[in-house]
Coordinates of C-alpha atoms and ligand atoms in Angstrom, one line a residue:
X1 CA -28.2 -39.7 -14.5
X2 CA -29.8 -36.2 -14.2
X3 CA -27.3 -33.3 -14.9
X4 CA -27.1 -32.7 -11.8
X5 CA -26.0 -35.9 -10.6
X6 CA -23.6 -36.5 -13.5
X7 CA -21.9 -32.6 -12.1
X8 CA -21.5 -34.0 -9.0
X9 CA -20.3 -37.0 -10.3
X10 CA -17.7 -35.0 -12.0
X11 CA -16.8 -33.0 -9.2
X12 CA -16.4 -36.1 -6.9
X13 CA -14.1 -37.8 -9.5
X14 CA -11.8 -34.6 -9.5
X15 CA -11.4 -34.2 -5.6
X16 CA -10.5 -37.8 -6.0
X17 CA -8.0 -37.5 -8.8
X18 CA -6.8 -33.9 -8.7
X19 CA -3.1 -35.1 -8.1
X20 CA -2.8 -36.9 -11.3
X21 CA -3.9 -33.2 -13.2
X22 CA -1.0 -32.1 -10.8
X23 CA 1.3 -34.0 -12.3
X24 CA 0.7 -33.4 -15.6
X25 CA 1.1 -29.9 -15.0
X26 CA 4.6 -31.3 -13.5
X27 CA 5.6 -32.4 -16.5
X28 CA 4.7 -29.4 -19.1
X29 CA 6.3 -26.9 -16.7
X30 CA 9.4 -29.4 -16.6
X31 CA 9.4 -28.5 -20.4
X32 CA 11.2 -24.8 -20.8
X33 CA 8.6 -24.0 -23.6
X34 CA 10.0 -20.4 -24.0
X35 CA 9.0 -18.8 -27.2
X36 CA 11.1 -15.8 -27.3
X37 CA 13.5 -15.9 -30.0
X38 CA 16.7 -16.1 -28.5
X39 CA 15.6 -19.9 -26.5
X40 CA 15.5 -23.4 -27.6
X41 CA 12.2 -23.4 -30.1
X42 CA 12.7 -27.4 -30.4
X43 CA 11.4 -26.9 -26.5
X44 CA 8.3 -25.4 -27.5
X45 CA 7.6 -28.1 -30.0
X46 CA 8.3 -30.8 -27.7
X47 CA 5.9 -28.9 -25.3
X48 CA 2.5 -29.1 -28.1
X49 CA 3.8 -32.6 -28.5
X50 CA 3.4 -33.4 -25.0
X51 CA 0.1 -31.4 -25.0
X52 CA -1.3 -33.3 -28.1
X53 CA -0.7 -36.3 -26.1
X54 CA -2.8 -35.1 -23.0
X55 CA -5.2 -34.2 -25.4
X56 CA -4.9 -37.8 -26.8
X57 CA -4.9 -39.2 -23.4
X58 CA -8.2 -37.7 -22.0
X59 CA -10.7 -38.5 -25.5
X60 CA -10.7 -35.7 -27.3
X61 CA -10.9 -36.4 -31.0
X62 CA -10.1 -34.9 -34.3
X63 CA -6.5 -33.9 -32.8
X64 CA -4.3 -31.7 -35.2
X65 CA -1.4 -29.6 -35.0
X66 CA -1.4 -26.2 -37.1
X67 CA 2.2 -24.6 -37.9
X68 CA 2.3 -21.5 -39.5
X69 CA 5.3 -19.1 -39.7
X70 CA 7.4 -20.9 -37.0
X71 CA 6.7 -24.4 -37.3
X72 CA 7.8 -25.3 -33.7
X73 CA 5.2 -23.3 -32.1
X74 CA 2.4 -25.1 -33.5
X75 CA -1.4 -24.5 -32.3
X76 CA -3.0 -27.9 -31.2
X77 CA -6.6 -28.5 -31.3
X78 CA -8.8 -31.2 -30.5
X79 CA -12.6 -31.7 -29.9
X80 CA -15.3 -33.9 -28.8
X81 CA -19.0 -33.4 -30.9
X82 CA -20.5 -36.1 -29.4
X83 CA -23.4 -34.0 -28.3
X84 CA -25.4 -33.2 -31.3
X85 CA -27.7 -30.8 -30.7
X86 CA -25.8 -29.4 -28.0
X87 CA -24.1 -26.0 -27.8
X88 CA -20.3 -26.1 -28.6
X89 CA -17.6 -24.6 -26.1
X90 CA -14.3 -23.9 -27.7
X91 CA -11.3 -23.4 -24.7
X92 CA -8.3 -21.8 -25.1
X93 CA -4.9 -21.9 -23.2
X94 CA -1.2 -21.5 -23.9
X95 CA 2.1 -23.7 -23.5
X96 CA 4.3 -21.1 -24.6
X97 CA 5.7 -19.2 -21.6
X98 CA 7.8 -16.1 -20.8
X99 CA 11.6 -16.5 -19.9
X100 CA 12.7 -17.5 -16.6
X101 CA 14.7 -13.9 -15.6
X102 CA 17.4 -14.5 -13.3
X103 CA 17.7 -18.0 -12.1
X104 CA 19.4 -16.8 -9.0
X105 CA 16.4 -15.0 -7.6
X106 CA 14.4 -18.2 -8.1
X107 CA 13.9 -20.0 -4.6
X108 CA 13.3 -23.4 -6.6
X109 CA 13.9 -24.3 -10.2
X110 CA 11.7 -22.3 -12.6
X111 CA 11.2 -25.3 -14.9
X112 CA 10.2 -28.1 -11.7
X113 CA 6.8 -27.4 -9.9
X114 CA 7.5 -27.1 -6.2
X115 CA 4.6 -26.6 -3.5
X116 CA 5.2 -24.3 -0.5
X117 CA 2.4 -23.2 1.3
X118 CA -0.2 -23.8 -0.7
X119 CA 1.2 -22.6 -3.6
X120 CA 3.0 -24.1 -6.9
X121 CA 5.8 -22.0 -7.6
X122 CA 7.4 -23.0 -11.8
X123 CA 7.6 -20.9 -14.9
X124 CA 4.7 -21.1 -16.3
X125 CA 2.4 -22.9 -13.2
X126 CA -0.2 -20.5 -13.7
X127 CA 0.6 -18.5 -17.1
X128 CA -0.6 -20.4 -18.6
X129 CA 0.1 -24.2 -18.4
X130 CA -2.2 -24.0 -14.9
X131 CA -4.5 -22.8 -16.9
X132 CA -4.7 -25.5 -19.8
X133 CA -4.7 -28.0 -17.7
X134 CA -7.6 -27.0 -15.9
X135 CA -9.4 -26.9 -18.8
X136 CA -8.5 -30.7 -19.8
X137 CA -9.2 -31.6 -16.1
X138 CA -12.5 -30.5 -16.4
X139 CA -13.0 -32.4 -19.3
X140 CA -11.3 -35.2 -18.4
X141 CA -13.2 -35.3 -15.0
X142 CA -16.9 -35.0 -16.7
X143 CA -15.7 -37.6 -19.2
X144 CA -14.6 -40.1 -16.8
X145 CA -17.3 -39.8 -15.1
X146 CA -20.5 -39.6 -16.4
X147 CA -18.9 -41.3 -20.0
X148 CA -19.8 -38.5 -22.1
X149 CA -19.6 -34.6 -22.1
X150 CA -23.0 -32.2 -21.8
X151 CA -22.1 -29.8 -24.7
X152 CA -19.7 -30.2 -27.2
X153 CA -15.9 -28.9 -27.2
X154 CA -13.3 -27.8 -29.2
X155 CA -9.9 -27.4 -27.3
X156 CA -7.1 -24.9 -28.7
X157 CA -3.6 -24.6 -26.9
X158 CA -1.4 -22.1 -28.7
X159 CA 2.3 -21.9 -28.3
X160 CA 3.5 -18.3 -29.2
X161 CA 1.0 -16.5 -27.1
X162 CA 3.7 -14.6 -25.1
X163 CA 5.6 -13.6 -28.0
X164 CA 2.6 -11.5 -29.8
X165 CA 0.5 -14.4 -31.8
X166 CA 2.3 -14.0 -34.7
X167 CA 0.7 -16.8 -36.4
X168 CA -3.0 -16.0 -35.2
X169 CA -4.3 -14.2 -38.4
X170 CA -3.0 -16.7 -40.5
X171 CA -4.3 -19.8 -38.4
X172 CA -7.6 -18.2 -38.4
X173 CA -8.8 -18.0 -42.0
X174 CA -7.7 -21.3 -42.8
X175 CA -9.9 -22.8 -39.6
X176 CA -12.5 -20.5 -39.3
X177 CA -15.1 -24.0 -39.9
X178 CA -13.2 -25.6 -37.2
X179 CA -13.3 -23.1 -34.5
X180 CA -16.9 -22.2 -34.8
X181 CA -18.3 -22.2 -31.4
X182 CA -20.8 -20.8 -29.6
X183 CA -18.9 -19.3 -26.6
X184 CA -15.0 -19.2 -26.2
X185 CA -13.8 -19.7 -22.6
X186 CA -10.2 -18.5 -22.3
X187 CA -8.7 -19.4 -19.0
X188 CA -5.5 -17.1 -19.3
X189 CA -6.4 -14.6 -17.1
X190 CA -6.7 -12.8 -13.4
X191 CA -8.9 -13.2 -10.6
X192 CA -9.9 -10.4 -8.0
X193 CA -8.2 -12.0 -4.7
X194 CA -7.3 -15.6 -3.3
X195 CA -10.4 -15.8 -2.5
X196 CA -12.5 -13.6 -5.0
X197 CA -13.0 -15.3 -8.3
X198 CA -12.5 -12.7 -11.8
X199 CA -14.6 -12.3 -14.9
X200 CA -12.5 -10.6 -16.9
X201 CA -14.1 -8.1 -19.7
X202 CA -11.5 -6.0 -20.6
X203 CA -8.1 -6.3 -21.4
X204 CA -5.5 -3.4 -22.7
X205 CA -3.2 -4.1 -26.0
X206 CA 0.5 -4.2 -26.8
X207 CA 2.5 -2.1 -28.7
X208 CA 6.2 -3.9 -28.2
X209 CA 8.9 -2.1 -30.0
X210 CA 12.9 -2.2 -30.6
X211 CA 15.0 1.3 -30.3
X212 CA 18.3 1.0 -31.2
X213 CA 21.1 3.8 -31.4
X214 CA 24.4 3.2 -33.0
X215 CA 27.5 5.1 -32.9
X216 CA 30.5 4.1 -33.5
X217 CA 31.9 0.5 -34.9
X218 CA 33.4 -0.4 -31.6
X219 CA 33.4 0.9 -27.9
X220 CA 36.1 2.7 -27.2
X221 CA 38.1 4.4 -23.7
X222 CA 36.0 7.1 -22.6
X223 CA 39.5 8.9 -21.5
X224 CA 41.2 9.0 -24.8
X225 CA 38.3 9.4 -26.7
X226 CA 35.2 10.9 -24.5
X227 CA 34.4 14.6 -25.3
X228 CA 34.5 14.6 -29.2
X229 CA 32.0 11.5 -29.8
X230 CA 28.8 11.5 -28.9
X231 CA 27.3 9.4 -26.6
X232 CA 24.7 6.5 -28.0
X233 CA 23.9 5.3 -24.1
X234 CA 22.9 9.2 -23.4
X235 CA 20.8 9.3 -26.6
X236 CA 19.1 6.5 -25.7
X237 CA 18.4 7.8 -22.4
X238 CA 17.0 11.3 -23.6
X239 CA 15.0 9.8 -26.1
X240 CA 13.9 7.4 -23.8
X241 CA 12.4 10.5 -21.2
X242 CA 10.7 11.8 -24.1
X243 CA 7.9 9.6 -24.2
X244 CA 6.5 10.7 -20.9
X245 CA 6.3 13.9 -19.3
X246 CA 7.7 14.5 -15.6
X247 CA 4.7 12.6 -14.0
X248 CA 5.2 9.7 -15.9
X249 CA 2.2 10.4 -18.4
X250 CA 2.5 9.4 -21.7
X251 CA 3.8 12.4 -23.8
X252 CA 2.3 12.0 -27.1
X253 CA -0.4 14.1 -27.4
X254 CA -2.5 12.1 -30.8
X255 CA -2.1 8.6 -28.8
X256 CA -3.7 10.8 -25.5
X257 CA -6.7 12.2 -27.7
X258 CA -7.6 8.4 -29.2
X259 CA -7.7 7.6 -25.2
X260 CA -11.8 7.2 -24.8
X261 CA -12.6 8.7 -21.2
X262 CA -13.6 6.6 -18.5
X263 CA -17.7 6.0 -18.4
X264 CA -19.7 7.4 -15.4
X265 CA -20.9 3.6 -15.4
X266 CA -17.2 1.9 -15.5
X267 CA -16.0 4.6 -12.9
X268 CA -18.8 3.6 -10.6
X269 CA -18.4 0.3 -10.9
X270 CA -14.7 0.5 -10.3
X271 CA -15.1 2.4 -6.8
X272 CA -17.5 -0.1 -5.2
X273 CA -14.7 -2.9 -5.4
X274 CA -13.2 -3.6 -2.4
X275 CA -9.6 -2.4 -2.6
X276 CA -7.2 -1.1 -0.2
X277 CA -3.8 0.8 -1.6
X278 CA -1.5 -0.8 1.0
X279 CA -2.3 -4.6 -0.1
X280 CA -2.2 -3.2 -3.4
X281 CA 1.7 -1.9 -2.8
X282 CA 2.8 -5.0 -0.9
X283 CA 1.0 -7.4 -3.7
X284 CA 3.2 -5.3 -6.3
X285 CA 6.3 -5.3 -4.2
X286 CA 6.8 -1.3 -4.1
X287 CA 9.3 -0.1 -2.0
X288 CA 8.5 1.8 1.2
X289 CA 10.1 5.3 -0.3
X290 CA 8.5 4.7 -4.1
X291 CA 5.2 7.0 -4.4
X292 CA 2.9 5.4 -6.8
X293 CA 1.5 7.8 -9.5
X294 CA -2.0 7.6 -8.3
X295 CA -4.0 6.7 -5.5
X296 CA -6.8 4.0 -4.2
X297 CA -8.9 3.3 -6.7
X298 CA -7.4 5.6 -9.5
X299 CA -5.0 2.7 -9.1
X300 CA -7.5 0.4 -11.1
X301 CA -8.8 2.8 -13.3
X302 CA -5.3 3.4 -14.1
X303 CA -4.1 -0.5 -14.4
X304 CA -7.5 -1.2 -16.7
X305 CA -8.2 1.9 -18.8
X306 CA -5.5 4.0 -18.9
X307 CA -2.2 3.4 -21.0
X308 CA 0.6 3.1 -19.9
X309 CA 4.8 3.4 -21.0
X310 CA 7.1 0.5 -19.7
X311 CA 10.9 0.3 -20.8
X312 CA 11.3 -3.8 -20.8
X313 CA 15.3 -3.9 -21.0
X314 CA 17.9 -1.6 -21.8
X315 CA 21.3 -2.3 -22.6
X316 CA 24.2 -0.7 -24.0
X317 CA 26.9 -2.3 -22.2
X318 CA 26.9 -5.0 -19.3
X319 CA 26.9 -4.7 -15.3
X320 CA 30.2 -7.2 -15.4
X321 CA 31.6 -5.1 -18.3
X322 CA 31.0 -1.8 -17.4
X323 CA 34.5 -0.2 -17.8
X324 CA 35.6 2.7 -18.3
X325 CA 34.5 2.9 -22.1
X326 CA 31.6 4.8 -24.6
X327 CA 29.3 2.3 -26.0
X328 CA 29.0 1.8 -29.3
X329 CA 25.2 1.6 -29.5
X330 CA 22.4 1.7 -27.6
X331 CA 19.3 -0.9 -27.7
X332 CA 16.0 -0.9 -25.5
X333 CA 12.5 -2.5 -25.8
X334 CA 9.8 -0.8 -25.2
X335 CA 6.1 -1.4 -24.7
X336 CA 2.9 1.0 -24.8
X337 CA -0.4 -0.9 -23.0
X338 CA -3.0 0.4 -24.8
X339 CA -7.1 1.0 -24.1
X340 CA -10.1 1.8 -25.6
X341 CA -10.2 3.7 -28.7
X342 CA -6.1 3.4 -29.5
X343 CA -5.8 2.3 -33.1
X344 CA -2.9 -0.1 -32.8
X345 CA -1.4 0.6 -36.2
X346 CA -1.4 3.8 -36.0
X347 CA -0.1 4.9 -32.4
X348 CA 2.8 2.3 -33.5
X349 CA 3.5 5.0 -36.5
X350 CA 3.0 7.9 -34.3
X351 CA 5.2 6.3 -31.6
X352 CA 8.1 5.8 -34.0
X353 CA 7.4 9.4 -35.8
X354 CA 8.1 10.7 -32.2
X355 CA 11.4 8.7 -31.6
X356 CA 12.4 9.8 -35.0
X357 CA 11.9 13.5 -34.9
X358 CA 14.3 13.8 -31.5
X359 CA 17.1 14.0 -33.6
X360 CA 19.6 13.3 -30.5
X361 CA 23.0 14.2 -31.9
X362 CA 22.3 13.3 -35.3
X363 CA 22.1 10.1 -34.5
X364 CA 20.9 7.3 -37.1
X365 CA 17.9 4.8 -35.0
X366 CA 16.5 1.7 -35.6
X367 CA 13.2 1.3 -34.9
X368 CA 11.3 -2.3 -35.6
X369 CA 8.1 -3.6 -34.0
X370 CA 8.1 -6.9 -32.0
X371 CA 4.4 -7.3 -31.8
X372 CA 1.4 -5.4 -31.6
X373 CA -1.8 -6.7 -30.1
X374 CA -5.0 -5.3 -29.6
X375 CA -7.3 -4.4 -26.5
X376 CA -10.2 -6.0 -25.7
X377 CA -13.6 -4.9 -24.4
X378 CA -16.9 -6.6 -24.0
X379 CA -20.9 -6.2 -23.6
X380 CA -21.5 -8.3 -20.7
X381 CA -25.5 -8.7 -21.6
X382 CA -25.1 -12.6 -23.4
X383 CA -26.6 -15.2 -21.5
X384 CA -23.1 -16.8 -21.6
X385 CA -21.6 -13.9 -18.8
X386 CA -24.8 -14.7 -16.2
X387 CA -23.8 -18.4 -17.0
X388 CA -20.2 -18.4 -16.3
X389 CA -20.8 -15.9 -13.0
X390 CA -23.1 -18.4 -11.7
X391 CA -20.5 -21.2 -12.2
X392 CA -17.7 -19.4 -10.4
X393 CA -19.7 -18.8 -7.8
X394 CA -20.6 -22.4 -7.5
X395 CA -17.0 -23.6 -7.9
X396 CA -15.3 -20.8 -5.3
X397 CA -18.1 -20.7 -2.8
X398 CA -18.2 -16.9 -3.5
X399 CA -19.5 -14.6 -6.2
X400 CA -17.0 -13.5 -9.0
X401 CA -16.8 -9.5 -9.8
X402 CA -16.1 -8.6 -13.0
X403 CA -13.0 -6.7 -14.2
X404 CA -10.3 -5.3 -16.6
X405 CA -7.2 -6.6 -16.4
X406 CA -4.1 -4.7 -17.6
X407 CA -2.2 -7.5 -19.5
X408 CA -2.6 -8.7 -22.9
X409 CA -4.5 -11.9 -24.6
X410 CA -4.1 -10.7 -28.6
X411 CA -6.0 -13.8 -29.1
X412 CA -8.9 -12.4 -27.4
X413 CA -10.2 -9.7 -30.0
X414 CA -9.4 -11.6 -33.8
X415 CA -11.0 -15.1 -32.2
X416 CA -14.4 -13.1 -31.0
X417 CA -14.5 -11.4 -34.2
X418 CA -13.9 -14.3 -35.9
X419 CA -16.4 -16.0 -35.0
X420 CA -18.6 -13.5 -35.4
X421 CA -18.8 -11.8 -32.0
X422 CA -19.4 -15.1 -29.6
X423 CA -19.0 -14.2 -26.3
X424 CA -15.3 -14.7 -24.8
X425 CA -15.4 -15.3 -21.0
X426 CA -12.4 -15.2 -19.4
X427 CA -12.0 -16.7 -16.1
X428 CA -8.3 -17.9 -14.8
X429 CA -5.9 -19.4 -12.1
X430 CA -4.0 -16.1 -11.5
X431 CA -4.5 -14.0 -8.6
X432 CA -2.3 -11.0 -7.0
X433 CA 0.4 -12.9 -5.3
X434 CA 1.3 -15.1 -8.5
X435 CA 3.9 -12.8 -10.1
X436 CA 3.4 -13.9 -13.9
X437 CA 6.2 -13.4 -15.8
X438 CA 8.1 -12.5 -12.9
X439 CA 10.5 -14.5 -10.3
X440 CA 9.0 -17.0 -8.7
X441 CA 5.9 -16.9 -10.6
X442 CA 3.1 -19.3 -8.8
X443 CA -0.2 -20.6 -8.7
X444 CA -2.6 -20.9 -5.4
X445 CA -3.5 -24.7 -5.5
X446 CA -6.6 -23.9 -4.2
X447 CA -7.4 -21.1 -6.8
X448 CA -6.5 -23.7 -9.3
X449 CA -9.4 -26.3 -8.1
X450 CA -12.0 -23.8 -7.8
X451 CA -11.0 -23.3 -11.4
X452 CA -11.4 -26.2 -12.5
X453 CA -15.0 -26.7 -10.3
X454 CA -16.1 -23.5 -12.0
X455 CA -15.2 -25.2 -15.4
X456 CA -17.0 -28.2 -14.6
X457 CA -20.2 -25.8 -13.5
X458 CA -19.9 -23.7 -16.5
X459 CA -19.6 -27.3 -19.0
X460 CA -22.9 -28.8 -17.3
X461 CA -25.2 -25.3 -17.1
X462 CA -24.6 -24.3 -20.9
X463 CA -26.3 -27.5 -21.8
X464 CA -29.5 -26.5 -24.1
X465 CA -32.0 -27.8 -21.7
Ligands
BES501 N1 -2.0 -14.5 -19.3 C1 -1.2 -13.4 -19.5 C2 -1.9 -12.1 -19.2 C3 -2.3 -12.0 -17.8 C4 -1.4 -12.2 -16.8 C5 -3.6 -11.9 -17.5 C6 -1.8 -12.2 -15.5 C7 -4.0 -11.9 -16.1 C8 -3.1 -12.1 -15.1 C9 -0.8 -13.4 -21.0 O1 -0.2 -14.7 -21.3 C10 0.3 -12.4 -21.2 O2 1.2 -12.3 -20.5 N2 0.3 -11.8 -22.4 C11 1.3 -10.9 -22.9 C12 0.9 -10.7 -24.3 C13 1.8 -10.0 -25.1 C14 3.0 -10.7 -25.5 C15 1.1 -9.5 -26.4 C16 1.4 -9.7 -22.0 O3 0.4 -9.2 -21.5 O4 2.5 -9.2 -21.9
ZN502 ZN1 -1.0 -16.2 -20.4

């Protein structure tokens, strides 16, 4: 078979078997693989065992399952180097997934995959267990159908990506052999629209961080006691308003100057994208009376290469419990997106030197990091991008544009450098309606499929001819 007989070979066999990919998917999201301390861990281990299987179940070779610091989030890999000669792809996903939120705003189960127009709605469908299995699908399809793959692969599935990588550094110089590759295709991210596949090229960072005020050693009745003791709720609050000014912009003037302006070339780019503000509100589920902080397509110069200040949770006493009483302490996490040139180490001092210095009635605060991830930001002139542009557009029947995204892969940065700057290319099964790590998060079936074409496109063109 010519290759490209045995690609459409490959693409025949998925149309024909898609369902059974389905229902593997079925299965992982039926596994609550959350990875935030706090949730069952022995669920994220049971997830990489069920992955290990798929891998197991599809060919791939060589299969092993790393642990580092938590030993039920393992990261499993397996290959197939059948193709000597042959360039080597190395695909990444994650099983790990972000916590449901509240269950009764979910219009189906978060951990069972249910279809509604078009769309598979679980925790997890398309951050990022959608996304692995696309990978193995592709794989899987080529494999069953031609007998053989055109390049070589190495497959890595981690399972504390939503909880900052922790384990990533560590994982890395023991298997820096074993991860050599060529290219690294990550599919873990956006696309443009429904319609318009993404090529992701940048990404921001993560600065995630812990504030906690205490007070007193118990919470006490705000009649008998309020006026004398100070209030750790309040502190929390004022310190809280510090970090931005009255537009929302973030107030500390060092993190602003590391902030590397917007290119003439990246602004261009930017304002030749299709996008409308109104979709953009209703995709992002503003309310009619909320005024955004910028308009049109500031909005994706903002999202991409600006940072940004977002208090995650904030809790001093509960909704049900809120009596009449002063809290005892305060606790809120916090997380700063960051861009091109923010060192991460350092605006996560400056950060906490700011907090610090507010001195809010004296108060004592605690202050810890949860994670801290870096952005990402790539040359697009490796034959690899024209490659992987030309397979989406094969796979969704339209051309991809690329783009920044505003979330975080940590992974992204320390596996590029690692081995030693190979191009990362990150393609996905997101789009704007699938609300990841929101309610309801869901995947567009037919997003996921030209994923998985794409993948199959991309595996047969980066064959050394
Ligand atoms: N896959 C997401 C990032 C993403 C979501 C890209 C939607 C494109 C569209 C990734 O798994 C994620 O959520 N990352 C975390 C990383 C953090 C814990 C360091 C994030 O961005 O919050
Ligand atoms: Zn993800």
């Amino acid at each position: 078979m010519s290759t490209p007989q045995k690609t459409s070979a490959a693409l025949d066999y998925f149309q024909t078997n898609f369902e059974k990919y389905i229902q593997e998917l079925k299965h992982l999201v039926s596994i609550p693989s959350v990875s935030f301390t706090g949730f069952d861990q022995k669920k994220v281990a049971e997830c990489g065992k069920e992955v290990q299987k798929l891998f197991s179940k599809i060919g791939l070779e060589n299969i092993q399952s790393f642990v580092s610091e938590h030993p039920d989030r393992p990261y499993i890999y397996g290959d197939w180097l059948n193709a000597p000669g042959q360039s080597t792809v190395l695909l990444y996903g994650h099983y790990d997934v972000q916590p449901p939120g509240s269950l009764e705003k979910w219009k189906s189960s978060p951990f069972d995959l249910s279809e509604r127009e078009g769309r598979l709605f679980a925790r997890g469908s398309a951050d990022d267990k959608g996304g692995l299995i696309a990978n193995l699908a592709a794989i899987d399809s080529l494999l069953k159908s031609t007998g053989a793959l055109p390049v070589n692969v190495k497959v890595l599935v981690e399972g504390e990506e939503e909880c900052g990588s922790d384990g990533l550094d560590a994982f890395i110089a023991k298997n820096k052999k074993l991860i050599q590759a060529d290219a690294i295709v990550i599919t873990d991210a956006d696309n443009y629209d429904e319609k318009t596949p993404g090529l992701t090229v940048s990404l921001r960072g993560l600065i995630s961080m812990s504030i906690e005020v205490k007070a007193l050693k118990q919470p006490v009745h705000s009649g008998l006691l309020g006026g004398p003791l100070p209030d750790a709720a309040m502190a929390l609050a004022k310190i809280l308003a510090t970090l931005v000014d009255d537009s929302g912009e973030i107030n500390i003037p060092e993190i602003k100057k590391m902030v590397q302006p917007l290119s003439d070339e990246d602004r261009k780019k930017i304002s030749t994208l299709p996008f409308r503000e109104d979709k953009f509100r209703q995709e992002a589920g503003v309310l009619e009376h909320t005024k955004l902080r910028c308009q049109n397509h500031e909005i994706l110069e903002s999202l991409w290469f600006r940072p940004s200040f977002s208090v995650n949770c904030m809790q001093a006493s509960s909704q049900t419990q809120a009596g009449n009483i002063i809290v005892s302490s305060a606790w809120a996490r916090i997380g700063l997106r960051t861009v091109p040139n923010i060192e991460t180490e350092k605006a996560f001092a400056l950060i906490k030197n700011h907090i610090e210095k507010q001195n809010i009635f004296g108060f004592k605060v605690e202050i810890n990091d949860v994670s801290l991830g870096n952005w990402w930001k790539t040359k697009t002139d490796h034959p690899a991008f024209k490659q992987m542009e030309q397979a989406l557009e094969k796979g969704w029947n339209q051309p991809p544009v690329k783009i920044g995204c505003g979330g975080s892969i940590p992974f992204v940065q320390t596996f590029s450098e690692a081995l030693g700057g190979a191009p990362a290319l990150l393609i996905g099964v997101c789009d704007p309606s699938t609300y990841a790590h929101s309610e309801n998060e869901s995947m567009s079936l037919e997003v996921w499929k030209n994923c998985v074409k794409s993948l199959i496109h991309f595996l047969s063109s980066f064959e050394k001819k």
